[in-house]
mmCIF file of C-alpha atoms and ligand atoms in Angstrom:
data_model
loop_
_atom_site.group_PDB
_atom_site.id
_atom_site.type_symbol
_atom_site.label_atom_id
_atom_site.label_comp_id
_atom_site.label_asym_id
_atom_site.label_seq_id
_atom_site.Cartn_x
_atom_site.Cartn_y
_atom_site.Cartn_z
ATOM 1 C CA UNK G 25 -1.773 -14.303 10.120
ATOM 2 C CA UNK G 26 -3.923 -11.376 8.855
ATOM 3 C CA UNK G 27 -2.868 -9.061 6.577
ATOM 4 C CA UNK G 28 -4.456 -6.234 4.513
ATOM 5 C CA UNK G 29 -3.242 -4.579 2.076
ATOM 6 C CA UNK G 30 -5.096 -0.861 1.678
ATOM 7 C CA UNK G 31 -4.720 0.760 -1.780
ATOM 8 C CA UNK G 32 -4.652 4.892 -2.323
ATOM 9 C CA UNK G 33 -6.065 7.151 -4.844
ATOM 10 C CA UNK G 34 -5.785 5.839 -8.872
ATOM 11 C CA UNK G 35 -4.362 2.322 -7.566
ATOM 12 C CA UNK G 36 -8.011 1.409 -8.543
ATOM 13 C CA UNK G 37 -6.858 1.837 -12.294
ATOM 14 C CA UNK G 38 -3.532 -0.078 -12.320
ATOM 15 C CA UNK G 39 -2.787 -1.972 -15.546
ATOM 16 C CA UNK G 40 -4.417 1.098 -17.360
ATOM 17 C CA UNK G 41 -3.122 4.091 -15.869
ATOM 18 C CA UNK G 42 0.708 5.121 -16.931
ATOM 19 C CA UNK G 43 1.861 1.614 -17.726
ATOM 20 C CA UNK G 44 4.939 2.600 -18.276
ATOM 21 C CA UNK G 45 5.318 3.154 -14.721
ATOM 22 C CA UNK G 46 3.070 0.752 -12.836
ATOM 23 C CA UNK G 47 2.965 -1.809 -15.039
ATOM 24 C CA UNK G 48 0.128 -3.393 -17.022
ATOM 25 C CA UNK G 49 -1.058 -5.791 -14.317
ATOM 26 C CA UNK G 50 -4.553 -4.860 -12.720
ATOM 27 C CA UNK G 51 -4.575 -5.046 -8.723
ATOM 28 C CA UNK G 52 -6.930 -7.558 -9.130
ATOM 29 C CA UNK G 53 -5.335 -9.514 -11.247
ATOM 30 C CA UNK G 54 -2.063 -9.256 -9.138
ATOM 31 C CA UNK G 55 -4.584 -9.793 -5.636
ATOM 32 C CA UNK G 56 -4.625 -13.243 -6.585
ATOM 33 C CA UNK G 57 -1.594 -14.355 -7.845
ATOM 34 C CA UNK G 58 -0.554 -12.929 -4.087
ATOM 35 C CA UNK G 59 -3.254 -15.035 -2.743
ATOM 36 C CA UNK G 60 -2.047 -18.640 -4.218
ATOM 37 C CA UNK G 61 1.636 -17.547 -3.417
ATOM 38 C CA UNK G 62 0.678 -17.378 0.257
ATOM 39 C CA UNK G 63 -2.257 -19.485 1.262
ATOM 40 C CA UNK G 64 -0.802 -19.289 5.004
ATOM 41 C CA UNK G 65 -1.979 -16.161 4.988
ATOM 42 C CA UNK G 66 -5.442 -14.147 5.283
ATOM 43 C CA UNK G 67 -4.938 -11.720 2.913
ATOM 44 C CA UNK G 68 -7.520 -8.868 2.332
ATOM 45 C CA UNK G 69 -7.515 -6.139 0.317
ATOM 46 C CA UNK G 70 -9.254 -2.582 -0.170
ATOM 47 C CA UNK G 71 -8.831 0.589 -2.319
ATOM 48 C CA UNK G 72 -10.381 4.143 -1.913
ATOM 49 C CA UNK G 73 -9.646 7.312 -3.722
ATOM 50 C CA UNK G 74 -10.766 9.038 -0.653
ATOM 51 C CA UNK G 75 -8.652 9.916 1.947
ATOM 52 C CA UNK G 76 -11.171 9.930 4.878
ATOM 53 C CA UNK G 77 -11.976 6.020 3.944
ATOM 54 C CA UNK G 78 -8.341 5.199 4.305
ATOM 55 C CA UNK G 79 -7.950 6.551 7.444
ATOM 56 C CA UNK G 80 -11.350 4.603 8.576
ATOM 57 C CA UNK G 81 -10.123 1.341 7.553
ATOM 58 C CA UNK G 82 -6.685 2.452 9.180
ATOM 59 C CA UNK G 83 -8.936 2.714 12.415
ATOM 60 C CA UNK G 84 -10.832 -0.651 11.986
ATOM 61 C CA UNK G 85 -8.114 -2.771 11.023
ATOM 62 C CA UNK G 86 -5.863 -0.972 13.719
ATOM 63 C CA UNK G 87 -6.076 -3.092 16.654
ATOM 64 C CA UNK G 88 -7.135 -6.279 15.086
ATOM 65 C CA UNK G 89 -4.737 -7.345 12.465
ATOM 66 C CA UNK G 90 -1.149 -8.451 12.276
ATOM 67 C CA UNK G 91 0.015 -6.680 9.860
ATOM 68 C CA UNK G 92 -0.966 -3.625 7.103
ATOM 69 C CA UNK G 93 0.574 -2.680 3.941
ATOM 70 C CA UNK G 94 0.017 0.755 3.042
ATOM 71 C CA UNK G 95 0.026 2.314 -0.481
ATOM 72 C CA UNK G 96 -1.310 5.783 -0.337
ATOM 73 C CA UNK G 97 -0.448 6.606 -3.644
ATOM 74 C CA UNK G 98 -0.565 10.505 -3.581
ATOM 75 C CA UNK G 99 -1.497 11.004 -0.343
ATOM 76 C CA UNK G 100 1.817 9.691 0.797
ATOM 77 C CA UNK G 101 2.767 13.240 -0.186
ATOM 78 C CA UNK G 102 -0.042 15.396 1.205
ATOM 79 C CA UNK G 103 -1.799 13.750 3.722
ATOM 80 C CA UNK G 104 -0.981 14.491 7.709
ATOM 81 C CA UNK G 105 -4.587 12.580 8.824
ATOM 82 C CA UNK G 106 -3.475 8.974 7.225
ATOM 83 C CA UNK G 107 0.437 9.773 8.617
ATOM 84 C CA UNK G 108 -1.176 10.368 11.939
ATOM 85 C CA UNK G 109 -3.779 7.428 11.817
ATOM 86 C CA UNK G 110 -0.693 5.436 10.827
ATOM 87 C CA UNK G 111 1.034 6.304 14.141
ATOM 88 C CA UNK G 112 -2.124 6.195 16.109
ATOM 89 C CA UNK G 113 -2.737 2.070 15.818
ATOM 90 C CA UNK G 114 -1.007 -0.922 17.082
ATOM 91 C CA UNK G 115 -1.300 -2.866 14.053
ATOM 92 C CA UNK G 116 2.399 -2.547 11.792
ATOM 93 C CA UNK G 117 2.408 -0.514 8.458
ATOM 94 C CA UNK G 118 4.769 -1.352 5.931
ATOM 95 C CA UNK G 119 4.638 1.834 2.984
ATOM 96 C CA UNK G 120 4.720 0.194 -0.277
ATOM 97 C CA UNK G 121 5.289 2.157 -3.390
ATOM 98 C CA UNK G 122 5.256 0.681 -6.730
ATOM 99 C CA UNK G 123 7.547 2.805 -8.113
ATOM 100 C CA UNK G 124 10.923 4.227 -7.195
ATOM 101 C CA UNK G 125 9.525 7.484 -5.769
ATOM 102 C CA UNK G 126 12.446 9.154 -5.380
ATOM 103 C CA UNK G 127 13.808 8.660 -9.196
ATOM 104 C CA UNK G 128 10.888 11.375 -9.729
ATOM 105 C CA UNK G 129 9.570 14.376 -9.103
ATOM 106 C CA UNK G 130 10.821 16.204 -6.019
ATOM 107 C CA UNK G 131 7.264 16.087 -4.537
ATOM 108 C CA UNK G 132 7.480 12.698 -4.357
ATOM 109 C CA UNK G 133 10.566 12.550 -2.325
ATOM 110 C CA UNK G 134 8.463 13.371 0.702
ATOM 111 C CA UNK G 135 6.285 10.905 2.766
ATOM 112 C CA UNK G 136 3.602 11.561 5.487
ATOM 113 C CA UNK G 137 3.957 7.583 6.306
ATOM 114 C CA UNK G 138 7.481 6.654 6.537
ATOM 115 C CA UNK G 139 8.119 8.519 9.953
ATOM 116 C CA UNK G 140 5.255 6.337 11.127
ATOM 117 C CA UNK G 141 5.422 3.239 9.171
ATOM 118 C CA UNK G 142 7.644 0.139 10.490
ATOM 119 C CA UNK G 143 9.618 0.024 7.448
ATOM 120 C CA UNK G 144 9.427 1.349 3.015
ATOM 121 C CA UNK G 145 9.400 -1.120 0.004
ATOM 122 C CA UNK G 146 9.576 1.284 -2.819
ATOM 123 C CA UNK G 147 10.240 0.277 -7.078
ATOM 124 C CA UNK G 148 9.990 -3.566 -7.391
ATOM 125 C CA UNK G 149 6.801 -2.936 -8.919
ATOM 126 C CA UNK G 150 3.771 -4.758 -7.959
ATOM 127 C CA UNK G 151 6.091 -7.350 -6.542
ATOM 128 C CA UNK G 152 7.150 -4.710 -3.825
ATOM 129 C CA UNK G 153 3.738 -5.859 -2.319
ATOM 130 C CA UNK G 154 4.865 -9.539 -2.664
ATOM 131 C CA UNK G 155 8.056 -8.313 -0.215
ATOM 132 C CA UNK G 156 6.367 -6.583 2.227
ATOM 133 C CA UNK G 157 4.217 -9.680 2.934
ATOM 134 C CA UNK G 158 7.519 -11.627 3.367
ATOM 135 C CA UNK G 159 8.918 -8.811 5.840
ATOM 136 C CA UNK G 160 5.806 -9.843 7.934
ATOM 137 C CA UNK G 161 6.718 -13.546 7.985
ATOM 138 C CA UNK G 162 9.669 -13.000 9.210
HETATM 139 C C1 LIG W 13 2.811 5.483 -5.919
HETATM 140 C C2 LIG W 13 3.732 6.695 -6.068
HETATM 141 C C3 LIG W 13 2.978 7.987 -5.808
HETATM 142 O O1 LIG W 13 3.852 9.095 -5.958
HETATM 143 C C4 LIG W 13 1.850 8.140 -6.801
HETATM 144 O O2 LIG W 13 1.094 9.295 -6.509
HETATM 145 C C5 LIG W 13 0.981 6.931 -6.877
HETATM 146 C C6 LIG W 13 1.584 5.605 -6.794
HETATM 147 C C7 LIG W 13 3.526 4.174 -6.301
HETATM 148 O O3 LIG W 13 3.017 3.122 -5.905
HETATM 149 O O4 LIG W 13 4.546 4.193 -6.991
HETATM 150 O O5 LIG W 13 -0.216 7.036 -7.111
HETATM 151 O O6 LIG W 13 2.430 5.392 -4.564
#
């Protein structure tokens, strides 16, 4: 099984940024602790702050893997291009937020993905990742 997991805008600085809120765990750090916990799978990973590389590797992946698990971080609540990629490929998108978005601010209560997205793991921290890899084994 092949599954990627595609990272948003300020993901790159996760175990620095607002720790109090995402935790103090780097992505990488976290990347391969996911890795060991499932060696069945082939488990890639990429991060962009920019939204039209998301929706590229949205496109490439598309058709090819079994599964995606999206974080778009703030674009989640802007962006109608990686909502519409999202409904535009074959390949499954689980929306992953690290936090519980809708404990915040109102802005956050709104998602571009969800309507496209085959299901939302949202404020298990980093292990919400961890979850949505389980929802694609079934
Ligand atoms: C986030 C929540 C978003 O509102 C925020 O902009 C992020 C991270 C999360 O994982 O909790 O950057 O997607």
């Amino acid at each position: 099984m092949k599954i990627i997991i595609i990272n948003g805008p300020n993901l790159n600085l996760l175990g620095k940024r607002e720790p109090e809120v995402y935790g103090s765990t780097s992505f990488e750090d976290y990347f391969a602790t996911l890795q060991s916990k499932f060696p069945q799978v082939e488990l890639h990973y990429f991060q962009s702050n920019i939204e039209g590389e998301l929706i590229g590797k949205l496109q490439d992946v598309g058709f090819e893997y079994d599964g995606i698990i999206l974080n778009a971080a703030a674009y989640t609540h802007t962006s109608v291009g990686i909502g519409d990629a999202v409904k535009a490929i074959d390949t499954p998108v689980v929306e992953v937020h690290i936090s519980n978005t809708h404990q915040r601010e109102a802005y956050r209560h709104v998602s571009y993905i969800s309507p496209g997205a085959k299901g939302v793991i949202l404020g298990f921290g980093l292990q919400s990742y961890d979850l949505a890899i389980q929802s694609f084994l079934g």
